[in-house]
Coordinates of C-alpha atoms in Angstrom, one line a residue:
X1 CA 0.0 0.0 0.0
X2 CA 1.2 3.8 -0.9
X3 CA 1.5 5.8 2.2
X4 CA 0.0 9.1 2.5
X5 CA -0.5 11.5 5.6
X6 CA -3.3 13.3 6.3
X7 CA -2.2 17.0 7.4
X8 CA -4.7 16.9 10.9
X9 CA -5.3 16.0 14.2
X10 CA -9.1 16.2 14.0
X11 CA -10.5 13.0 14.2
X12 CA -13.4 13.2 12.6
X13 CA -11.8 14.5 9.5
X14 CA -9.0 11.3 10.1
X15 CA -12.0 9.7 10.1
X16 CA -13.6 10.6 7.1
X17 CA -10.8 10.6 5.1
X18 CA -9.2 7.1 5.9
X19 CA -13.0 5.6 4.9
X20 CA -12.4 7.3 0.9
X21 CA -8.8 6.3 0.4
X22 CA -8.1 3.0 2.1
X23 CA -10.3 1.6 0.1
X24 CA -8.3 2.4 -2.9
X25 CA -4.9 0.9 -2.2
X26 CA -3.6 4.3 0.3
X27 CA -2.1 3.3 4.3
X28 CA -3.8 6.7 5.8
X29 CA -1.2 8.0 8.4
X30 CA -2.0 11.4 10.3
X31 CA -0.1 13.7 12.7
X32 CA -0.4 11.6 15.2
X33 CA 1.6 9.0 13.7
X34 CA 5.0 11.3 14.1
X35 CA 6.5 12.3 17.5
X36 CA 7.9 15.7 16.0
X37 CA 6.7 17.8 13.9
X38 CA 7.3 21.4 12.6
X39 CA 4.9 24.8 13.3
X40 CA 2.7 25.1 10.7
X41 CA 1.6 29.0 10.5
X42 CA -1.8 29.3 8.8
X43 CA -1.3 32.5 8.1
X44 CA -2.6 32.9 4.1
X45 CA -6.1 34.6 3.5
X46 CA -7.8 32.3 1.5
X47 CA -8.3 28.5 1.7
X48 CA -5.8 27.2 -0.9
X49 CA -2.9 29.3 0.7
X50 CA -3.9 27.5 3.9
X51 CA -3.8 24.0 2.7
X52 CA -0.6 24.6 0.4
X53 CA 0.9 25.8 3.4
X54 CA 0.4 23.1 5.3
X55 CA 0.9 19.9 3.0
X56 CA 4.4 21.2 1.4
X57 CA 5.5 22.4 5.5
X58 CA 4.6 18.5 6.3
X59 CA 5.8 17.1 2.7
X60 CA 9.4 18.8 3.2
X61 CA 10.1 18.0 7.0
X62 CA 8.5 14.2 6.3
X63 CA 10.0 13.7 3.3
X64 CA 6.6 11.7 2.5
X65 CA 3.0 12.7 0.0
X66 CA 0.7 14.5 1.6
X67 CA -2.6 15.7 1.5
X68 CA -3.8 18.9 3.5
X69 CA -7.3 20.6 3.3
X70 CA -8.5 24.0 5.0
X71 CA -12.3 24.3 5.2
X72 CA -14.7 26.8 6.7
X73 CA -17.9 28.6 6.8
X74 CA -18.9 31.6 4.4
X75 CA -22.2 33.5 5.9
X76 CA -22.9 36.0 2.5
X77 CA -24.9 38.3 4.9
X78 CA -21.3 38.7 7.3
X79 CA -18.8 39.8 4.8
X80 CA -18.0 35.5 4.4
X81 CA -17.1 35.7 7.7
X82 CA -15.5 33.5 9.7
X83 CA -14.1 32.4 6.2
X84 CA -10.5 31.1 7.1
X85 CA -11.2 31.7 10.7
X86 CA -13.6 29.1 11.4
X87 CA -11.6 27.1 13.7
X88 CA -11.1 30.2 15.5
X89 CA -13.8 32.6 15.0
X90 CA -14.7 33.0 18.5
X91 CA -10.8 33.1 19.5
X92 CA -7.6 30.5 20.1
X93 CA -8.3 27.2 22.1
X94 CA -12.4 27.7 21.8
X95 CA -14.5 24.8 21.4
X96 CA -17.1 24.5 18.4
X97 CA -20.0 25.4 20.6
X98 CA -18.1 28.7 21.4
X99 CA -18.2 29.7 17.9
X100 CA -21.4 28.6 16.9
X101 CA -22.5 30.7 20.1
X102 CA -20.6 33.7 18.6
X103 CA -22.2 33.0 14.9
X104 CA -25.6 33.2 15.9
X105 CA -24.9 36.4 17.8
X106 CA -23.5 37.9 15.2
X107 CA -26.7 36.9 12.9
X108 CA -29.5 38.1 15.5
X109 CA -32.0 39.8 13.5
X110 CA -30.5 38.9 10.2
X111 CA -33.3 37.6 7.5
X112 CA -30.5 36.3 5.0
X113 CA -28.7 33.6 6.4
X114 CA -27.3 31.9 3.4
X115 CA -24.2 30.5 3.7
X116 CA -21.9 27.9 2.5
X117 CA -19.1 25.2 3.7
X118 CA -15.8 25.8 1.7
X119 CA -13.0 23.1 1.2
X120 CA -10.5 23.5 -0.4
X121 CA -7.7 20.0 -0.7
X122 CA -4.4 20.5 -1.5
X123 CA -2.4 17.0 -3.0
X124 CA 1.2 17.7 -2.7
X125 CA 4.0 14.8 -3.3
X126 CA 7.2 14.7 -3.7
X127 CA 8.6 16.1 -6.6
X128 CA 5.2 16.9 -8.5
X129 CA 3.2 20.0 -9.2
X130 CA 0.6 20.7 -6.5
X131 CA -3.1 19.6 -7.5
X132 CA -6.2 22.0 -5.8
X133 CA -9.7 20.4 -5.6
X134 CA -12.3 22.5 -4.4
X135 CA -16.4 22.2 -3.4
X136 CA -18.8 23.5 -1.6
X137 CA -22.2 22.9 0.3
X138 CA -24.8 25.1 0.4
X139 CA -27.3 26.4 2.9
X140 CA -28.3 28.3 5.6
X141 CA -27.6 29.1 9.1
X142 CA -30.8 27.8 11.3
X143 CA -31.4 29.4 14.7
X144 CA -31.2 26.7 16.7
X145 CA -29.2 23.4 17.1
X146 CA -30.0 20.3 16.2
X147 CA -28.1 16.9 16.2
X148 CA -24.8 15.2 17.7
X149 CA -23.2 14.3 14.4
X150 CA -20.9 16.0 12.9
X151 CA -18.9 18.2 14.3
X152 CA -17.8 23.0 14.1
X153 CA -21.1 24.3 12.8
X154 CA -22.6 21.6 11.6
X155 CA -25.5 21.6 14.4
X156 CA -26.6 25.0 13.0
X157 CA -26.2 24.2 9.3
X158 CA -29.1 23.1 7.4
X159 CA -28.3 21.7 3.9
X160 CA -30.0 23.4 0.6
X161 CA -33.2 21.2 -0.5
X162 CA -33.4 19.3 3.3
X163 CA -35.0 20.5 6.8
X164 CA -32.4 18.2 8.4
X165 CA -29.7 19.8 10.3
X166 CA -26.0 18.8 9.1
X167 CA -25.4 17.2 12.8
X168 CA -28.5 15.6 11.8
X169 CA -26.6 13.2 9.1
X170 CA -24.7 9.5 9.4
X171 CA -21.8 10.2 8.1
X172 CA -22.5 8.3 4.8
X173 CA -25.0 10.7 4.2
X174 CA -22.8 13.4 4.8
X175 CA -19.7 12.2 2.4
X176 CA -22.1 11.9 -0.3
X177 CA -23.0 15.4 -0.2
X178 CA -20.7 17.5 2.3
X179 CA -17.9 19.9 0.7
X180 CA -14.9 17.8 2.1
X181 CA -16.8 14.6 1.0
X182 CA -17.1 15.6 -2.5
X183 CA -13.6 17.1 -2.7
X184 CA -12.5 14.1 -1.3
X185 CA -14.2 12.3 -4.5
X186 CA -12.5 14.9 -6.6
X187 CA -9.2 13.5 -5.4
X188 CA -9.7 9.9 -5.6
X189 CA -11.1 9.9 -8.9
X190 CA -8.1 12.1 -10.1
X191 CA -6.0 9.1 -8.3
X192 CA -7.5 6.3 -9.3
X193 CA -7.4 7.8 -13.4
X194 CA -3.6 8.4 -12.5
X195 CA -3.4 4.7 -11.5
X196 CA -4.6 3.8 -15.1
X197 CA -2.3 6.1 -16.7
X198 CA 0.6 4.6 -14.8

């Protein structure tokens, strides 16, 4: 099996990921699997900056393929806020309920509240070109909670063309239809057509 890390700690995403690509020949290992690692400053403005940052930082100090992603949460009515700062919106070290607390603050009395998950997946390995996949999902921001799936905003998220909540979804149902889910499908069929070629 090809070896490829997974630039995160969060294990839902770990999660997530290792379900699309072990199938497909790929030994998933993640930040946990090292003892040291270097900083990684997330300090771009804009998704792909993020997740370029972080997969060549890892790529160079592990001398290994890896695949990074940044994702977050664009409300149209707030400017696309929190944007890049989703993990952080409502400051460093907060938990997800903090900045879903935050959000809906920031959205009382606000009619619009269309918004949208970003992801943007950067493939970087050694001695090749970066390759970018991108997707979104769409919807709006409800004002209440529903749900324990999931996990950031998903409680408050209610898809495009459902009444169900985002927390609300196994998490089948949520890799057929969610932004990293679909990129993640991007990246595998892009793989697996390389596979061929090769």
């Amino acid at each position: 099996m090809k070896e490829i890390v997974i630039a995160t700690k969060n294990e839902h995403k770990v999660i997530e990921m290792k379900k699309m690509l072990e199938p497909i020949g790929y030994q998933v290992l993640t930040l946990y699997d090292f003892l040291e690692l270097p900083e990684i400053i997330e300090d771009k403005e804009t998704f792909r900056g993020n997740a370029w940052t972080k997969a060549k930082t890892l790529s160079d100090y592990l001398n290994k393929d890896v695949i990074a992603d940044d994702s977050g949460l664009e409300v149209f009515a707030l400017n696309n806020q929190p944007g890049v700062y989703s993990a952080r919106y409502a400051g460093e070290d907060v938990t997800y309920d903090d900045n879903n607390k935050l959000l809906l603050e920031n959205l009382k009395g606000v009619e619009d509240r269309q918004a949208r998950f970003v992801t943007t997946v950067c493939l970087y390995r050694l001695g090749k070109e970066p390759i970018y996949f991108e997707d979104y999902l769409n919807g709006t921001i409800s004002r209440e909670y529903k749900g324990s799936n999931g996990f950031g905003y998903d409680p408050i998220f209610v898809p495009n063309g459902d009444t169900r909540h985002l927390a609300e979804y196994t998490l089948e149902e949520k890799n057929i239809i969610s932004h990293r889910g679909k990129c993640v499908q991007k990246l595998i069929k892009y793989l697996k057509n390389e596979e061929k070629v090769v």
